[in-house]
Coordinates of C-alpha atoms in Angstrom, one line a residue:
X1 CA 0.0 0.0 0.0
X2 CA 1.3 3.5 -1.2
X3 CA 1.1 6.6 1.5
X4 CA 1.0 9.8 0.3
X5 CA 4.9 10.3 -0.3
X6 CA 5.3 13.5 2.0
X7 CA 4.1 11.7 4.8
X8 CA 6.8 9.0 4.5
X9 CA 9.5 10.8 7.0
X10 CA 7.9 12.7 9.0
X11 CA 8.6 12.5 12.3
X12 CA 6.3 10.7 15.1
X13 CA 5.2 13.5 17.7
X14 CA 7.3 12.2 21.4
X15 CA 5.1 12.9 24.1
X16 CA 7.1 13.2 27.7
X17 CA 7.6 10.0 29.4
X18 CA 4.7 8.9 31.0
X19 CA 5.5 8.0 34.7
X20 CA 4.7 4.2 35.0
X21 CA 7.4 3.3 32.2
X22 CA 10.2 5.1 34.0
X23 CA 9.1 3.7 37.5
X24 CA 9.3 -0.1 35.6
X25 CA 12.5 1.2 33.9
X26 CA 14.5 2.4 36.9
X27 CA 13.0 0.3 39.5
X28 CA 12.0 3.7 41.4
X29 CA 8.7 3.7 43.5
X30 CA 8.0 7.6 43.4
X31 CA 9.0 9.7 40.0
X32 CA 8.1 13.5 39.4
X33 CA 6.7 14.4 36.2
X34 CA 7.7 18.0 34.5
X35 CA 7.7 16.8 31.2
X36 CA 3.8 18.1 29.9
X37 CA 3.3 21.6 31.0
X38 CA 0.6 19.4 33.4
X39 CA -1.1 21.3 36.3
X40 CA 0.7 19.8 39.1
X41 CA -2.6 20.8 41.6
X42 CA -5.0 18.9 39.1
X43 CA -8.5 20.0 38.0
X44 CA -11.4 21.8 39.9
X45 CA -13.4 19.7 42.4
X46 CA -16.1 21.0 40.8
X47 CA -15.1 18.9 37.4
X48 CA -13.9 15.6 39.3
X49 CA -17.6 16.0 40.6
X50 CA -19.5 16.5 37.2
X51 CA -17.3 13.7 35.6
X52 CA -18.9 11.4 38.7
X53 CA -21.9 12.8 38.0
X54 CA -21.9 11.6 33.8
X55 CA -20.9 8.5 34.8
X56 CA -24.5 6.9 34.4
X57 CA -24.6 8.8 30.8
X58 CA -21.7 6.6 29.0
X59 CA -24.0 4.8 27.0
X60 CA -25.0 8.0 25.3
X61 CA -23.5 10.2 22.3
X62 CA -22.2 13.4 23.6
X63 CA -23.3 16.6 22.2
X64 CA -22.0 16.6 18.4
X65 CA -22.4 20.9 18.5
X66 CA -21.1 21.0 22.9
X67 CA -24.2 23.4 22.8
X68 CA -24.2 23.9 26.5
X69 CA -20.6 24.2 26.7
X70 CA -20.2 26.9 23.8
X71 CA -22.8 28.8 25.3
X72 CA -21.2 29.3 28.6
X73 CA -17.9 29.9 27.2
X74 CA -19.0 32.4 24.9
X75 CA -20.3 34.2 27.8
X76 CA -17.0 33.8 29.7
X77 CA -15.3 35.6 27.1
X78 CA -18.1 37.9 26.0
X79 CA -18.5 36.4 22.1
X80 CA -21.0 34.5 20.2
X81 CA -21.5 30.8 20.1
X82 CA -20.9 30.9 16.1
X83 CA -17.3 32.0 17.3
X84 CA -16.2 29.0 18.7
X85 CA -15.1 25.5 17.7
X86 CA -14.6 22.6 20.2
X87 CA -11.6 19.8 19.6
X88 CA -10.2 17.4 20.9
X89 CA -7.4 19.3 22.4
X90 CA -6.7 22.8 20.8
X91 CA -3.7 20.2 18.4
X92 CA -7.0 18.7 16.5
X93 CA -8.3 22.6 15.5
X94 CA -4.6 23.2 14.6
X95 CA -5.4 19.9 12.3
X96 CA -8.5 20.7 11.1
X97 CA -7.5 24.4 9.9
X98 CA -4.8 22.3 8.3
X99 CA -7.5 20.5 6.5
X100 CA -10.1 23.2 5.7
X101 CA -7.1 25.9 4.5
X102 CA -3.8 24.3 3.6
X103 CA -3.5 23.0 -0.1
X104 CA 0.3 21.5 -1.9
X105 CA 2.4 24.0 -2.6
X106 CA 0.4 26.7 -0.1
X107 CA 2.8 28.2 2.5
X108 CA 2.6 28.1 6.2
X109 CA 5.0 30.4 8.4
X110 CA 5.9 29.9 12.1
X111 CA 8.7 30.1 14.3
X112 CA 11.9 27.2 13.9
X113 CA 11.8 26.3 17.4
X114 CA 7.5 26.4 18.4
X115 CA 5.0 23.5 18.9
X116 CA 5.7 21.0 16.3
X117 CA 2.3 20.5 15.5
X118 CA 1.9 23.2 13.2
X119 CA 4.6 21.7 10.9
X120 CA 3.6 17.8 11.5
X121 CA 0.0 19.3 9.9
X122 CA 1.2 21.5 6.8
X123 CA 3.5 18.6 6.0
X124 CA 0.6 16.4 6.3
X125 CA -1.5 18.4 4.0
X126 CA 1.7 19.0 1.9
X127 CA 2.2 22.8 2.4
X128 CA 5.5 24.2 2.4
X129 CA 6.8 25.3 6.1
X130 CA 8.6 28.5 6.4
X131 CA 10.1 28.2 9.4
X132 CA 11.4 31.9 10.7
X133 CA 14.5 31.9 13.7
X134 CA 13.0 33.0 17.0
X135 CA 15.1 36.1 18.6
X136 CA 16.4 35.5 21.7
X137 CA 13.9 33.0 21.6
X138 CA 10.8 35.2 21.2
X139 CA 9.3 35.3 17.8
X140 CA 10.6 37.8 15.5
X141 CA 7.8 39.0 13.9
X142 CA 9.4 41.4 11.5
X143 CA 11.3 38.6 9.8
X144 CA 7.9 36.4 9.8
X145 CA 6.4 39.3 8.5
X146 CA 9.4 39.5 5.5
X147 CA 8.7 36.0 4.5
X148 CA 4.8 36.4 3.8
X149 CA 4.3 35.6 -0.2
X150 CA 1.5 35.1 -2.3
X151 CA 1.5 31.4 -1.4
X152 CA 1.0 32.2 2.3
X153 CA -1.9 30.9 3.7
X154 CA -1.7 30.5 7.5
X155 CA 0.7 32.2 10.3
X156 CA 1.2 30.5 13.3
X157 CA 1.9 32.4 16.6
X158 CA 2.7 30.5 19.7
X159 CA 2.1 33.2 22.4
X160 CA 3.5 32.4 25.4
X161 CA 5.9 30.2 23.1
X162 CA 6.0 26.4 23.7
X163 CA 9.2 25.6 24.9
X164 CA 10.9 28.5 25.6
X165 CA 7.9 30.3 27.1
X166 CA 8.5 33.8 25.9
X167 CA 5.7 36.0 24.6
X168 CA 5.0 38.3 22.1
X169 CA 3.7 42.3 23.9
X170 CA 0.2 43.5 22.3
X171 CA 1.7 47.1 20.6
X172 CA 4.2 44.6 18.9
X173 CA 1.6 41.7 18.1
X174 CA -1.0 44.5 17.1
X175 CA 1.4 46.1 14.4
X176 CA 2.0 42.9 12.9
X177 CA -1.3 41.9 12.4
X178 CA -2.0 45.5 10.9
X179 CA 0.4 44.3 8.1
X180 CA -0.4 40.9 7.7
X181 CA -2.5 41.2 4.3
X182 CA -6.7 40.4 4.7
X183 CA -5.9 36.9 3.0
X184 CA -4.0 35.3 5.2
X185 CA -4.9 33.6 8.3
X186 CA -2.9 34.3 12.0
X187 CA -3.3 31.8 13.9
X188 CA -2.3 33.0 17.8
X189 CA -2.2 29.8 19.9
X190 CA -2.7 30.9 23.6
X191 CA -2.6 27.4 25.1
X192 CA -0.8 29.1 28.5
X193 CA -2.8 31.8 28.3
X194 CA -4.1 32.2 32.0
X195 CA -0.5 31.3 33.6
X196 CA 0.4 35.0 31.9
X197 CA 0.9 37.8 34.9
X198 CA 2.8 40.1 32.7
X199 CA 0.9 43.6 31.6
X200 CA 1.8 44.2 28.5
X201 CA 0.9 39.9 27.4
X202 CA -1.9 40.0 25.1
X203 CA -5.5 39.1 25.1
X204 CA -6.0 37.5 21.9
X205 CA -9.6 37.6 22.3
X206 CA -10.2 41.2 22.5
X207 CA -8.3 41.6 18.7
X208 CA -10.9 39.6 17.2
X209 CA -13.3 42.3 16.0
X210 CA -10.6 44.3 14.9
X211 CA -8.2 41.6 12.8
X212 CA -11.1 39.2 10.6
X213 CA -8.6 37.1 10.0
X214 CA -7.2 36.0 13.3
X215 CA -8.1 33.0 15.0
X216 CA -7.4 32.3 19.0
X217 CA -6.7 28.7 20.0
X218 CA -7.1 28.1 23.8
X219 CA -7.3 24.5 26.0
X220 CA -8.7 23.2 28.8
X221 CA -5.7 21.1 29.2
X222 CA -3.2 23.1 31.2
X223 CA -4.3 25.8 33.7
X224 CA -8.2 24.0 34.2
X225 CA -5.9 20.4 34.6
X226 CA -8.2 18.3 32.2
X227 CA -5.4 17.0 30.0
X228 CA -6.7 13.6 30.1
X229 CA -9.7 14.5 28.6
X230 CA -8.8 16.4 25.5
X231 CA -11.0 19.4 25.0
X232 CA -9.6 22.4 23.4
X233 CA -11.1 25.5 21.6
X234 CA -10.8 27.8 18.7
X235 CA -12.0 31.2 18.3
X236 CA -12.6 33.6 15.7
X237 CA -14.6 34.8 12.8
X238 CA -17.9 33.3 12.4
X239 CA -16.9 32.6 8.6
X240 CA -13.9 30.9 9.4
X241 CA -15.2 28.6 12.2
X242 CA -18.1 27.8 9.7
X243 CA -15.3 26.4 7.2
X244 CA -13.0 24.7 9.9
X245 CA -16.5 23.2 11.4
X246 CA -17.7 21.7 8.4
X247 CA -13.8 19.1 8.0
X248 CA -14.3 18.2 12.0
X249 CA -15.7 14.9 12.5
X250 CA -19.0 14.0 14.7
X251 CA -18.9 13.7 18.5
X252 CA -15.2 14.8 19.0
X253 CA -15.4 15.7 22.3
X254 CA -16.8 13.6 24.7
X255 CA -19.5 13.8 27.3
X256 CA -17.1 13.9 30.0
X257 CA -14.9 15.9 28.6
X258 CA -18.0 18.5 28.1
X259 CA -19.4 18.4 31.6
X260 CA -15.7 18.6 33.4
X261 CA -14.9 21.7 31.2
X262 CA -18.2 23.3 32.0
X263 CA -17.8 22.7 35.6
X264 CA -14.1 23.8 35.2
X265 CA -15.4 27.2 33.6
X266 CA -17.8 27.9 36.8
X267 CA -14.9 27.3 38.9
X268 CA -13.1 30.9 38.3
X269 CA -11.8 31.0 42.0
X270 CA -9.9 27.8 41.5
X271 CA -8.2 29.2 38.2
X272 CA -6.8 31.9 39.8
X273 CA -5.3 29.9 43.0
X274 CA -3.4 27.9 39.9
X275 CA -2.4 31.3 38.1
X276 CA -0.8 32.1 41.8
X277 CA 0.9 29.2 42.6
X278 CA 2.4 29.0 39.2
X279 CA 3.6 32.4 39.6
X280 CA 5.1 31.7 42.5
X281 CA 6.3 28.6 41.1
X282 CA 8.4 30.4 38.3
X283 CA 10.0 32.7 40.7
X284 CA 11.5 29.8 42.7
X285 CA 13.0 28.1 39.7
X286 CA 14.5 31.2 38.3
X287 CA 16.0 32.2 41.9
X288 CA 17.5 28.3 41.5
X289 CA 18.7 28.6 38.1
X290 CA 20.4 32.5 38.8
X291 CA 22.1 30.6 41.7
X292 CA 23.4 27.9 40.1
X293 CA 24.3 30.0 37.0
X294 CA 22.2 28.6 34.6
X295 CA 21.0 31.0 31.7
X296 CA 17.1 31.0 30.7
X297 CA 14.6 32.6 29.0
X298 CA 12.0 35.1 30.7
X299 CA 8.6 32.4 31.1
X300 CA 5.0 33.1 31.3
X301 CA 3.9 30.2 31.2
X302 CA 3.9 27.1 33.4
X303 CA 7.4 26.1 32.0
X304 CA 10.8 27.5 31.8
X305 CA 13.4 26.4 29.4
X306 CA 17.1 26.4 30.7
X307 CA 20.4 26.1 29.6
X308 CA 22.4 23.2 31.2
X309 CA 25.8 23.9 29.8
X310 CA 25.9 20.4 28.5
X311 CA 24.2 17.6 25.9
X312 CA 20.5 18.3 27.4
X313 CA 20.2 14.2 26.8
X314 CA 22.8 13.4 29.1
X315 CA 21.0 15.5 32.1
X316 CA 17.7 14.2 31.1
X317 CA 18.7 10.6 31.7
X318 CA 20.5 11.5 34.7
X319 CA 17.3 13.2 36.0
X320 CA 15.3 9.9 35.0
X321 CA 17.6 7.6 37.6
X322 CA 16.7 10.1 40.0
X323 CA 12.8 10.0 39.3
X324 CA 12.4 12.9 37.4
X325 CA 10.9 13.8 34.1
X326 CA 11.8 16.7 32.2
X327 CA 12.0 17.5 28.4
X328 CA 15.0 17.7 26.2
X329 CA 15.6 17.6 22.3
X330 CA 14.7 20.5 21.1
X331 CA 16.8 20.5 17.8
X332 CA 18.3 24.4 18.2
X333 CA 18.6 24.3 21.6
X334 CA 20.7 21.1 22.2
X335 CA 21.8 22.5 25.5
X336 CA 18.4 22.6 26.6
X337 CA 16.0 21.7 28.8
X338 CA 12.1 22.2 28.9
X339 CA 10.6 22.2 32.9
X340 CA 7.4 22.2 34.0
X341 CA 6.4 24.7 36.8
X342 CA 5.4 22.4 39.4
X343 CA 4.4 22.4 43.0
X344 CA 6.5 24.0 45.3
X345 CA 7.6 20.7 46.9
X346 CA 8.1 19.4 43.3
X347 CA 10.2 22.2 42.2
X348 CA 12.8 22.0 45.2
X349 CA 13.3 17.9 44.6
X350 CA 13.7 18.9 40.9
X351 CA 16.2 21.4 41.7
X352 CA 18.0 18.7 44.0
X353 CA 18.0 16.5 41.5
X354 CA 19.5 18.9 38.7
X355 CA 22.1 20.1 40.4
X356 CA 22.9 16.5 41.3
X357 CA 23.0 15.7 37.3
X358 CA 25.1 18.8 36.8
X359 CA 28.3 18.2 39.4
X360 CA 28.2 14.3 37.9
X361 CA 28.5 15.6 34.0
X362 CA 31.7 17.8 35.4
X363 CA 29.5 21.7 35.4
X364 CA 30.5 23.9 38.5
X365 CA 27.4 25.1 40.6

């Protein structure tokens, strides 16, 4: 059987390890995960008590259209129902604008080091990636800007950007968007969007009446703590999410998924004790890292992405046989490691741990 020949080499997306495999690999009884950008404090009672509370309901297709769900959403965010798009995860709208927009031979721009999922999807669709060199690993949005053709059909914007959790001010992401021709398509993915305290970070949401073609992907994954349960969101133009709606197959969100992320929406208190505690969170790590002399970039999201003076590979297994999970391997940044903000207890084993790693591959600290 023939595949479509583009597909052929692509590379298989590597999720971080999950935490039963390294227990069973290094024989360790307790392991840390900071591989997934997860919420270390989990979801909302309220949500573990509507997921009880579907339980009885399994039997059942879930709302196909996640009427109720859109509905309270678009009034959390003050837009209209025919604004939004529910996916399995915000990654299946990034596939399904893929789908509905991206032709061979169209062009599709984004950073060189972002979430790999906007190339995996152009390559599938066989679209040409442009892929622009972050700037002291922030986008550089004059360059992206430079690079726009008449083949371009869709921008992607990571904002905080996934790994190195920089971000991209509004007078700077405003000015781009006023010269991004009508035609093309920004995509602003805002996946960490409540973890960002800084004043001048951007609320995507509040460009869309103002920019027709922008769309703003958001998730119930991180901050709300329902990654299990894959429900992300799109929103945008009622035109656009009529087009992207009409490639998404039936039921792709489940009825769990739909009551937990309702439940999670009502819980606003419980949001904003995560959007502390991360805060918080980041603070501690960057104290660590400007003590132990370890360069990284500015975060605003629930990560931070650090420079370990040596192969990144080498420290992540060494942080594995001490039972913890962190991310390396990003192509441009072989020196690199990707850390999840975790609990404060989390962080300071973490931090034991690293420096551990570090004095055994011979850096001072």
């Amino acid at each position: 059987m023939n595949p479509k020949p583009h597909i052929v080499d692509l590379p298989v997306y590597k999720p971080g390890k999950p935490i039963e495999e390294v227990k069973k690999e290094y024989g360790l009884e307790k392991v840390i995960k900071l591989a997934s950008n997860e919420n270390p404090y989990g979801s909302s009672p309220s949500a573990k008590a509507a997921i009880m509370a579907e339980l009885d309901n399994l039997y059942l297709y879930p709302d196909g259209s996640s009427v109720d769900l859109t509905a309270a959403l678009a009034s959390h965010l003050g837009v209209k129902s025919e604004n939004i798009i529910f996916g399995c995860g915000s990654d299946e709208i990034i596939a399904l604008i893929a789908r509905a927009f991206l032709m061979p031979g169209d062009e599709s721009i984004m950073a060189d080091q972002t979430f790999s999922v906007y190339k995996s999807n152009a390559d599938i669709e066989g679209a040409v990636s442009i892929e622009v060199p972050l700037l002291n690993g922030t986008h550089d949005l004059a360059a992206m800007l430079a690079a726009v053709s008449d083949k371009t059909k869709v921008i992607w914007i990571c904002n905080p950007n996934n790994p190195t959790g920089t971000f991209v001010p509004e007078p700077e992401l405003r000015s781009f968007l006023d010269a991004v021709p009508g035609q093309v398509m920004v995509v602003l993915d805002e996946a960490y969007f409540e973890y960002a305290t800084d004043l001048s970070y951007p609320d995507g949401i509040k460009l869309l009446d103002r920019y027709p073609n922008l769309v703003v992907l958001r998730t119930f994954s991180k901050i709300y703590g329902l990654a299990a349960l894959r429900i992300g969101y799109g929103i945008g133009n009622p035109g656009i999410i009529r087009l992207i709606n009409q490639v998404r197959e039936p039921f792709n969100t489940s009825r769990i998924a739909q009551a937990a992320a309702l439940a999670s929406l009502g819980d606003q208190e419980y949001v904003q004790e995560c959007r502390k505690l991360n805060a918080g969170g980041r603070l501690q790590l960057q104290a660590e890292f400007q003590r132990l002399e370890l360069i990284h970039f500015p975060s605003q999201g629930n990560f931070i992405m650090v420079d370990v003076r040596v192969p990144a590979t080498e420290i992540f297994e060494s942080l594995l046989r001490k039972g913890v999970i962190v991310r390396a391997g990003h192509r441009l940044y072989p020196t690199w490691i990707r850390v999840t903000v975790g609990s404060r207890e989390q962080n300071k084993a973490f931090i034991a741990a690293l420096e551990a790693a570090l004095i055994e591959q011979g850096v001072r600290v």
